[in-house]
Amino acid sequence: MGVTKSEKFTDAQNQVARMAKALAHPARIAIIEYLFSIDSCVCGDIVNEIGLAQPTISQHLKELKTVGLIKGSVEGTSVCYCIDHQNWLLMKNLLSPILNLDAATLNKCC
Amino acid sequence: MGVTKSEKFTDAQNQVARMAKALAHPARIAIIEYLFSIDSCVCGDIVNEIGLAQPTISQHLKELKTVGLIKGSVEGTSVCYCIDHQNWLLMKNLLSPILNLDAATLNKCC
DNA sequence: ATTTTTTATTGTAAATTTGCGATGAATAAA
DNA sequence: TTTATTCATCGCAAATTTACAATAAAAAAT
């Protein structure tokens, strides 16, 4: 099928999975790291920075934009992308509870 | 294609993406949350807990086991699964630097 | 020895993902 | 106005993911 049965899970579980999915490709990790390293809007450079074809990068940027982790604004012929700091924080607050689940456990087994 | 060009990225980027991918499905999030909530090995119950068919759950468990986040030990006819706390920590240490990138930025733009 | 229980595996179908060439759209430069 | 430049979109191919029925495997219970 390739289709996820979202209705079987809670909103929170679906949201966590959705965000994890956005981070589930090295090119998107590379893009995010680059945007943070620049710490300002980037016009152009992204395609040169990552070693993939322009349409492929454009697609990855679109996915990141769709989940809200980055935002882009048109600047002449080019488009400036940057981290959406507000949504980044929301994503962190969504994932952190999962990552820190082990801190709340007593490690009884295994 | 559907094939990721891993060789274009650093080991760290590929590892982060690999872990994020393991978390990129609500069923796997649900399984992990359940295993933490039990905080001990679980034999059987998982299929009843998540509303998906047994082969589907088995497949998700396999994926989580492959990346090392859980481990299973045969116990008679059943198999006991639990969180691999050591690898869970490794995963956390892999993802946290990415999630916390915003803490190191000056938020110059947007 | 046979049946039951539990989990893994196989096979299959459909959707999704990844990647890129070709092309389009929109603005800047000449 | 014509020609770059930059990015998005379309269309395609191939791989991967998700889901499950059917079946196998392995141990327990009868």
mmCIF file of C-alpha atoms (C1' of nucleotides) in Angstrom:
data_model
loop_
_atom_site.group_PDB
_atom_site.id
_atom_site.type_symbol
_atom_site.label_atom_id
_atom_site.label_comp_id
_atom_site.label_asym_id
_atom_site.label_seq_id
_atom_site.Cartn_x
_atom_site.Cartn_y
_atom_site.Cartn_z
ATOM 1 C CA MET A 1 0.000 0.000 0.000
ATOM 2 C CA GLY A 2 2.498 2.626 1.104
ATOM 3 C CA VAL A 3 -0.295 4.480 2.874
ATOM 4 C CA THR A 4 -0.131 5.137 6.590
ATOM 5 C CA LYS A 5 -3.243 4.457 8.662
ATOM 6 C CA SER A 6 -3.118 7.754 10.533
ATOM 7 C CA GLU A 7 -6.586 7.326 11.968
ATOM 8 C CA LYS A 8 -5.335 4.517 14.168
ATOM 9 C CA PHE A 9 -3.041 6.846 16.103
ATOM 10 C CA THR A 10 -3.263 9.950 18.237
ATOM 11 C CA ASP A 11 -2.726 13.434 16.822
ATOM 12 C CA ALA A 12 0.461 13.718 18.824
ATOM 13 C CA GLN A 13 1.818 10.460 17.450
ATOM 14 C CA ASN A 14 1.008 11.517 13.907
ATOM 15 C CA GLN A 15 2.619 14.920 14.392
ATOM 16 C CA VAL A 16 5.786 13.452 15.870
ATOM 17 C CA ALA A 17 6.037 11.001 12.980
ATOM 18 C CA ARG A 18 5.410 13.812 10.493
ATOM 19 C CA MET A 19 8.246 15.904 11.887
ATOM 20 C CA ALA A 20 10.600 12.941 12.114
ATOM 21 C CA LYS A 21 9.814 12.206 8.485
ATOM 22 C CA ALA A 22 10.811 15.728 7.501
ATOM 23 C CA LEU A 23 14.203 15.068 9.111
ATOM 24 C CA ALA A 24 14.475 11.586 7.642
ATOM 25 C CA HIS A 25 16.696 12.440 4.699
ATOM 26 C CA PRO A 26 20.380 13.433 4.794
ATOM 27 C CA ALA A 27 19.853 16.155 2.186
ATOM 28 C CA ARG A 28 17.239 17.807 4.397
ATOM 29 C CA ILE A 29 19.545 17.510 7.400
ATOM 30 C CA ALA A 30 22.314 19.086 5.334
ATOM 31 C CA ILE A 31 20.017 21.912 4.237
ATOM 32 C CA ILE A 32 18.952 22.605 7.809
ATOM 33 C CA GLU A 33 22.515 22.542 9.103
ATOM 34 C CA TYR A 34 23.533 24.919 6.349
ATOM 35 C CA LEU A 35 20.713 27.348 7.070
ATOM 36 C CA PHE A 36 21.625 27.354 10.758
ATOM 37 C CA SER A 37 25.329 27.815 9.971
ATOM 38 C CA ILE A 38 24.487 30.869 7.884
ATOM 39 C CA ASP A 39 21.978 32.088 10.417
ATOM 40 C CA SER A 40 20.322 34.370 7.908
ATOM 41 C CA CYS A 41 18.306 34.091 4.775
ATOM 42 C CA VAL A 42 20.064 32.315 1.944
ATOM 43 C CA CYS A 43 19.391 33.108 -1.658
ATOM 44 C CA GLY A 44 20.712 30.643 -4.191
ATOM 45 C CA ASP A 45 23.712 28.976 -2.613
ATOM 46 C CA ILE A 46 21.777 25.966 -1.336
ATOM 47 C CA VAL A 47 21.943 24.065 -4.621
ATOM 48 C CA ASN A 48 25.720 24.592 -4.813
ATOM 49 C CA GLU A 49 26.155 23.594 -1.192
ATOM 50 C CA ILE A 50 24.365 20.241 -1.482
ATOM 51 C CA GLY A 51 25.493 17.909 -4.246
ATOM 52 C CA LEU A 52 22.119 17.218 -5.819
ATOM 53 C CA ALA A 53 20.329 18.524 -8.887
ATOM 54 C CA GLN A 54 18.343 21.725 -8.636
ATOM 55 C CA PRO A 55 14.884 20.132 -8.986
ATOM 56 C CA THR A 56 15.772 17.646 -6.261
ATOM 57 C CA ILE A 57 16.849 20.386 -3.864
ATOM 58 C CA SER A 58 13.758 22.364 -4.725
ATOM 59 C CA GLN A 59 11.652 19.358 -3.770
ATOM 60 C CA HIS A 60 13.416 18.890 -0.426
ATOM 61 C CA LEU A 61 13.012 22.603 0.303
ATOM 62 C CA LYS A 62 9.332 22.279 -0.453
ATOM 63 C CA GLU A 63 8.958 19.413 2.014
ATOM 64 C CA LEU A 64 10.711 21.369 4.739
ATOM 65 C CA LYS A 65 8.526 24.363 3.962
ATOM 66 C CA THR A 66 5.364 22.261 4.015
ATOM 67 C CA VAL A 67 6.011 21.075 7.575
ATOM 68 C CA GLY A 68 6.960 24.633 8.469
ATOM 69 C CA LEU A 69 10.601 24.150 9.461
ATOM 70 C CA ILE A 70 11.817 26.691 6.909
ATOM 71 C CA LYS A 71 10.298 29.638 5.121
ATOM 72 C CA GLY A 72 11.145 31.327 1.837
ATOM 73 C CA SER A 73 10.606 34.779 0.470
ATOM 74 C CA VAL A 74 10.969 35.889 -3.124
ATOM 75 C CA GLU A 75 13.782 38.369 -3.644
ATOM 76 C CA GLY A 76 13.990 39.318 -7.305
ATOM 77 C CA THR A 77 14.804 36.257 -9.377
ATOM 78 C CA SER A 78 16.004 34.333 -6.378
ATOM 79 C CA VAL A 79 14.281 32.989 -3.288
ATOM 80 C CA CYS A 80 15.598 33.458 0.212
ATOM 81 C CA TYR A 81 15.198 30.538 2.559
ATOM 82 C CA CYS A 82 15.747 30.466 6.275
ATOM 83 C CA ILE A 83 14.859 28.511 9.377
ATOM 84 C CA ASP A 84 11.441 29.274 10.816
ATOM 85 C CA HIS A 85 12.660 29.643 14.377
ATOM 86 C CA GLN A 86 9.190 29.660 15.871
ATOM 87 C CA ASN A 87 8.131 26.420 14.226
ATOM 88 C CA TRP A 88 11.524 24.916 14.902
ATOM 89 C CA LEU A 89 10.836 25.379 18.584
ATOM 90 C CA LEU A 90 7.409 23.788 18.217
ATOM 91 C CA MET A 91 9.044 20.800 16.522
ATOM 92 C CA LYS A 92 11.591 20.541 19.336
ATOM 93 C CA ASN A 93 8.823 20.617 21.911
ATOM 94 C CA LEU A 94 7.072 17.878 20.001
ATOM 95 C CA LEU A 95 10.067 15.552 19.691
ATOM 96 C CA SER A 96 11.802 16.186 23.002
ATOM 97 C CA PRO A 97 9.225 14.373 25.164
ATOM 98 C CA ILE A 98 9.742 11.248 23.073
ATOM 99 C CA LEU A 99 13.517 11.461 23.123
ATOM 100 C CA ASN A 100 13.483 11.996 26.879
ATOM 101 C CA LEU A 101 11.139 9.124 27.664
ATOM 102 C CA ASP A 102 14.111 7.142 28.935
ATOM 103 C CA ALA A 103 14.788 9.718 31.614
ATOM 104 C CA ALA A 104 11.433 8.855 33.175
ATOM 105 C CA THR A 105 11.919 5.100 33.191
ATOM 106 C CA LEU A 106 13.436 2.901 35.844
ATOM 107 C CA ASN A 107 15.184 0.618 33.400
ATOM 108 C CA LYS A 108 13.743 -2.510 34.945
ATOM 109 C CA CYS A 109 14.737 -4.964 32.260
ATOM 110 C CA CYS A 110 17.093 -6.211 29.593
ATOM 111 C CA MET B 1 14.413 6.428 -8.241
ATOM 112 C CA GLY B 2 13.496 6.226 -4.548
ATOM 113 C CA VAL B 3 17.132 5.690 -3.683
ATOM 114 C CA THR B 4 18.964 8.114 -1.422
ATOM 115 C CA LYS B 5 22.414 9.288 -2.521
ATOM 116 C CA SER B 6 24.036 8.664 0.844
ATOM 117 C CA GLU B 7 27.543 9.114 -0.536
ATOM 118 C CA LYS B 8 26.879 12.810 -1.008
ATOM 119 C CA PHE B 9 26.505 13.389 2.718
ATOM 120 C CA THR B 10 28.529 12.971 5.882
ATOM 121 C CA ASP B 11 28.264 9.900 8.093
ATOM 122 C CA ALA B 12 26.662 12.008 10.784
ATOM 123 C CA GLN B 13 24.025 13.357 8.424
ATOM 124 C CA ASN B 14 23.211 9.861 7.198
ATOM 125 C CA GLN B 15 22.975 8.521 10.737
ATOM 126 C CA VAL B 16 20.694 11.317 11.888
ATOM 127 C CA ALA B 17 18.447 10.762 8.885
ATOM 128 C CA ARG B 18 18.432 7.001 9.526
ATOM 129 C CA MET B 19 17.293 7.461 13.122
ATOM 130 C CA ALA B 20 14.712 10.067 12.178
ATOM 131 C CA LYS B 21 13.386 7.624 9.598
ATOM 132 C CA ALA B 22 12.951 4.957 12.263
ATOM 133 C CA LEU B 23 10.761 7.429 14.159
ATOM 134 C CA ALA B 24 8.919 8.565 11.059
ATOM 135 C CA HIS B 25 5.831 6.407 11.442
ATOM 136 C CA PRO B 26 3.079 6.793 14.052
ATOM 137 C CA ALA B 27 2.908 3.033 14.618
ATOM 138 C CA ARG B 28 6.581 2.983 15.557
ATOM 139 C CA ILE B 29 6.093 5.981 17.835
ATOM 140 C CA ALA B 30 3.177 4.173 19.450
ATOM 141 C CA ILE B 31 5.242 1.026 19.911
ATOM 142 C CA ILE B 32 8.083 2.975 21.507
ATOM 143 C CA GLU B 33 5.731 4.877 23.810
ATOM 144 C CA TYR B 34 4.115 1.613 24.826
ATOM 145 C CA LEU B 35 7.437 -0.078 25.553
ATOM 146 C CA PHE B 36 8.494 2.886 27.695
ATOM 147 C CA SER B 37 5.151 2.926 29.501
ATOM 148 C CA ILE B 38 5.593 -0.726 30.406
ATOM 149 C CA ASP B 39 9.250 -0.236 31.214
ATOM 150 C CA SER B 40 9.947 -3.931 30.935
ATOM 151 C CA CYS B 41 10.018 -6.612 28.324
ATOM 152 C CA VAL B 42 6.720 -7.168 26.599
ATOM 153 C CA CYS B 43 5.662 -10.495 25.208
ATOM 154 C CA GLY B 44 2.694 -10.490 22.874
ATOM 155 C CA ASP B 45 0.578 -7.512 23.868
ATOM 156 C CA ILE B 46 2.051 -5.191 21.258
ATOM 157 C CA VAL B 47 -0.185 -6.411 18.443
ATOM 158 C CA ASN B 48 -3.289 -5.931 20.589
ATOM 159 C CA GLU B 49 -2.121 -2.500 21.727
ATOM 160 C CA ILE B 50 -1.616 -1.071 18.216
ATOM 161 C CA GLY B 51 -4.509 -1.397 15.791
ATOM 162 C CA LEU B 52 -2.661 -2.966 12.900
ATOM 163 C CA ALA B 53 -2.374 -6.514 11.586
ATOM 164 C CA GLN B 54 0.189 -8.826 13.111
ATOM 165 C CA PRO B 55 2.520 -8.973 10.090
ATOM 166 C CA THR B 56 2.510 -5.178 9.912
ATOM 167 C CA ILE B 57 3.495 -4.835 13.556
ATOM 168 C CA SER B 58 6.141 -7.504 13.109
ATOM 169 C CA GLN B 59 7.579 -5.471 10.261
ATOM 170 C CA HIS B 60 7.670 -2.249 12.299
ATOM 171 C CA LEU B 61 9.312 -4.102 15.184
ATOM 172 C CA LYS B 62 11.917 -5.406 12.773
ATOM 173 C CA GLU B 63 12.715 -1.895 11.587
ATOM 174 C CA LEU B 64 13.105 -0.642 15.130
ATOM 175 C CA LYS B 65 15.308 -3.618 15.922
ATOM 176 C CA THR B 66 17.432 -3.063 12.816
ATOM 177 C CA VAL B 67 18.342 0.465 13.881
ATOM 178 C CA GLY B 68 18.897 -0.811 17.404
ATOM 179 C CA LEU B 69 16.237 1.139 19.282
ATOM 180 C CA ILE B 70 14.608 -2.023 20.617
ATOM 181 C CA LYS B 71 15.725 -5.573 21.246
ATOM 182 C CA GLY B 72 13.829 -8.842 21.446
ATOM 183 C CA SER B 73 14.521 -12.125 23.136
ATOM 184 C CA VAL B 74 12.729 -15.384 22.509
ATOM 185 C CA GLU B 75 10.749 -16.584 25.493
ATOM 186 C CA GLY B 76 9.055 -19.864 24.649
ATOM 187 C CA THR B 77 6.601 -19.343 21.806
ATOM 188 C CA SER B 78 6.543 -15.616 22.317
ATOM 189 C CA VAL B 79 9.163 -12.899 21.893
ATOM 190 C CA CYS B 80 9.868 -10.245 24.495
ATOM 191 C CA TYR B 81 10.608 -6.800 23.173
ATOM 192 C CA CYS B 82 11.969 -3.844 25.078
ATOM 193 C CA ILE B 83 13.747 -0.557 24.575
ATOM 194 C CA ASP B 84 17.493 -0.830 24.107
ATOM 195 C CA HIS B 85 18.328 1.895 26.596
ATOM 196 C CA GLN B 86 21.954 2.118 25.584
ATOM 197 C CA ASN B 87 21.212 2.649 21.902
ATOM 198 C CA TRP B 88 18.332 4.933 22.763
ATOM 199 C CA LEU B 89 20.855 7.209 24.440
ATOM 200 C CA LEU B 90 23.116 7.060 21.396
ATOM 201 C CA MET B 91 20.157 8.070 19.232
ATOM 202 C CA LYS B 92 19.361 10.955 21.561
ATOM 203 C CA ASN B 93 22.955 12.125 21.431
ATOM 204 C CA LEU B 94 22.786 11.972 17.667
ATOM 205 C CA LEU B 95 19.550 13.942 17.272
ATOM 206 C CA SER B 96 19.903 16.451 20.105
ATOM 207 C CA PRO B 97 22.657 18.530 18.489
ATOM 208 C CA ILE B 98 20.411 19.049 15.472
ATOM 209 C CA LEU B 99 17.346 19.907 17.520
ATOM 210 C CA ASN B 100 19.378 22.350 19.598
ATOM 211 C CA LEU B 101 20.993 24.130 16.671
ATOM 212 C CA ASP B 102 18.651 27.038 17.231
ATOM 213 C CA ALA B 103 20.053 27.594 20.712
ATOM 214 C CA ALA B 104 23.391 28.449 19.119
ATOM 215 C CA THR B 105 22.052 30.927 16.592
ATOM 216 C CA LEU B 106 21.542 34.642 16.922
ATOM 217 C CA ASN B 107 18.322 34.691 14.986
ATOM 218 C CA LYS B 108 19.484 37.403 12.652
ATOM 219 C CA CYS B 109 16.720 37.189 10.122
ATOM 220 C CA CYS B 110 13.130 36.584 9.110
ATOM 221 C "C1'" DA C 1 1.457 -37.184 18.268
ATOM 222 C "C1'" DT C 2 -1.608 -33.634 17.496
ATOM 223 C "C1'" DT C 3 -3.274 -29.204 18.286
ATOM 224 C "C1'" DT C 4 -2.744 -24.571 19.759
ATOM 225 C "C1'" DT C 5 -0.268 -20.332 20.352
ATOM 226 C "C1'" DT C 6 2.864 -16.895 18.969
ATOM 227 C "C1'" DT C 7 5.826 -14.626 15.920
ATOM 228 C "C1'" DA C 8 8.396 -14.366 11.454
ATOM 229 C "C1'" DT C 9 8.455 -14.662 6.582
ATOM 230 C "C1'" DT C 10 6.750 -14.624 1.873
ATOM 231 C "C1'" DG C 11 4.269 -12.653 -1.639
ATOM 232 C "C1'" DT C 12 1.569 -9.093 -3.416
ATOM 233 C "C1'" DA C 13 -0.712 -4.573 -4.207
ATOM 234 C "C1'" DA C 14 -0.768 0.208 -3.935
ATOM 235 C "C1'" DA C 15 1.141 4.529 -2.414
ATOM 236 C "C1'" DT C 16 5.048 7.238 -1.566
ATOM 237 C "C1'" DT C 17 9.817 8.794 -2.038
ATOM 238 C "C1'" DT C 18 13.893 10.083 -4.454
ATOM 239 C "C1'" DG C 19 16.143 11.874 -8.319
ATOM 240 C "C1'" DC C 20 16.573 14.341 -12.473
ATOM 241 C "C1'" DG C 21 15.812 16.035 -17.440
ATOM 242 C "C1'" DA C 22 12.932 19.106 -19.638
ATOM 243 C "C1'" DT C 23 10.269 22.893 -19.371
ATOM 244 C "C1'" DG C 24 7.860 26.945 -17.520
ATOM 245 C "C1'" DA C 25 7.471 31.346 -14.994
ATOM 246 C "C1'" DA C 26 9.192 35.507 -13.283
ATOM 247 C "C1'" DT C 27 12.454 38.945 -12.703
ATOM 248 C "C1'" DA C 28 16.966 41.158 -13.840
ATOM 249 C "C1'" DA C 29 20.358 42.477 -17.169
ATOM 250 C "C1'" DA C 30 21.805 43.571 -21.822
ATOM 251 C "C1'" DT D 1 12.947 43.484 -26.582
ATOM 252 C "C1'" DT D 2 15.943 39.891 -26.236
ATOM 253 C "C1'" DT D 3 18.747 37.310 -23.270
ATOM 254 C "C1'" DA D 4 20.307 35.545 -18.981
ATOM 255 C "C1'" DT D 5 19.383 33.940 -14.226
ATOM 256 C "C1'" DT D 6 16.940 31.603 -10.684
ATOM 257 C "C1'" DC D 7 13.699 28.696 -8.972
ATOM 258 C "C1'" DA D 8 9.322 25.849 -9.444
ATOM 259 C "C1'" DT D 9 6.774 22.405 -11.712
ATOM 260 C "C1'" DC D 10 5.840 18.429 -14.734
ATOM 261 C "C1'" DG D 11 6.651 13.957 -16.063
ATOM 262 C "C1'" DC D 12 8.983 9.954 -15.704
ATOM 263 C "C1'" DA D 13 11.686 5.837 -13.779
ATOM 264 C "C1'" DA D 14 13.132 3.158 -10.112
ATOM 265 C "C1'" DA D 15 13.355 2.130 -5.290
ATOM 266 C "C1'" DT D 16 11.190 2.066 -1.000
ATOM 267 C "C1'" DT D 17 7.386 1.948 2.294
ATOM 268 C "C1'" DT D 18 3.097 0.418 4.159
ATOM 269 C "C1'" DA D 19 -0.263 -3.010 4.797
ATOM 270 C "C1'" DC D 20 -2.063 -7.522 4.980
ATOM 271 C "C1'" DA D 21 -3.463 -12.473 3.667
ATOM 272 C "C1'" DA D 22 -1.403 -16.721 3.560
ATOM 273 C "C1'" DT D 23 1.883 -19.549 5.189
ATOM 274 C "C1'" DA D 24 5.865 -21.261 7.769
ATOM 275 C "C1'" DA D 25 8.425 -22.100 12.002
ATOM 276 C "C1'" DA D 26 8.982 -23.186 16.712
ATOM 277 C "C1'" DA D 27 7.713 -24.106 21.149
ATOM 278 C "C1'" DA D 28 3.849 -25.133 24.539
ATOM 279 C "C1'" DA D 29 -0.198 -27.490 25.774
ATOM 280 C "C1'" DT D 30 -3.228 -31.251 25.220
#
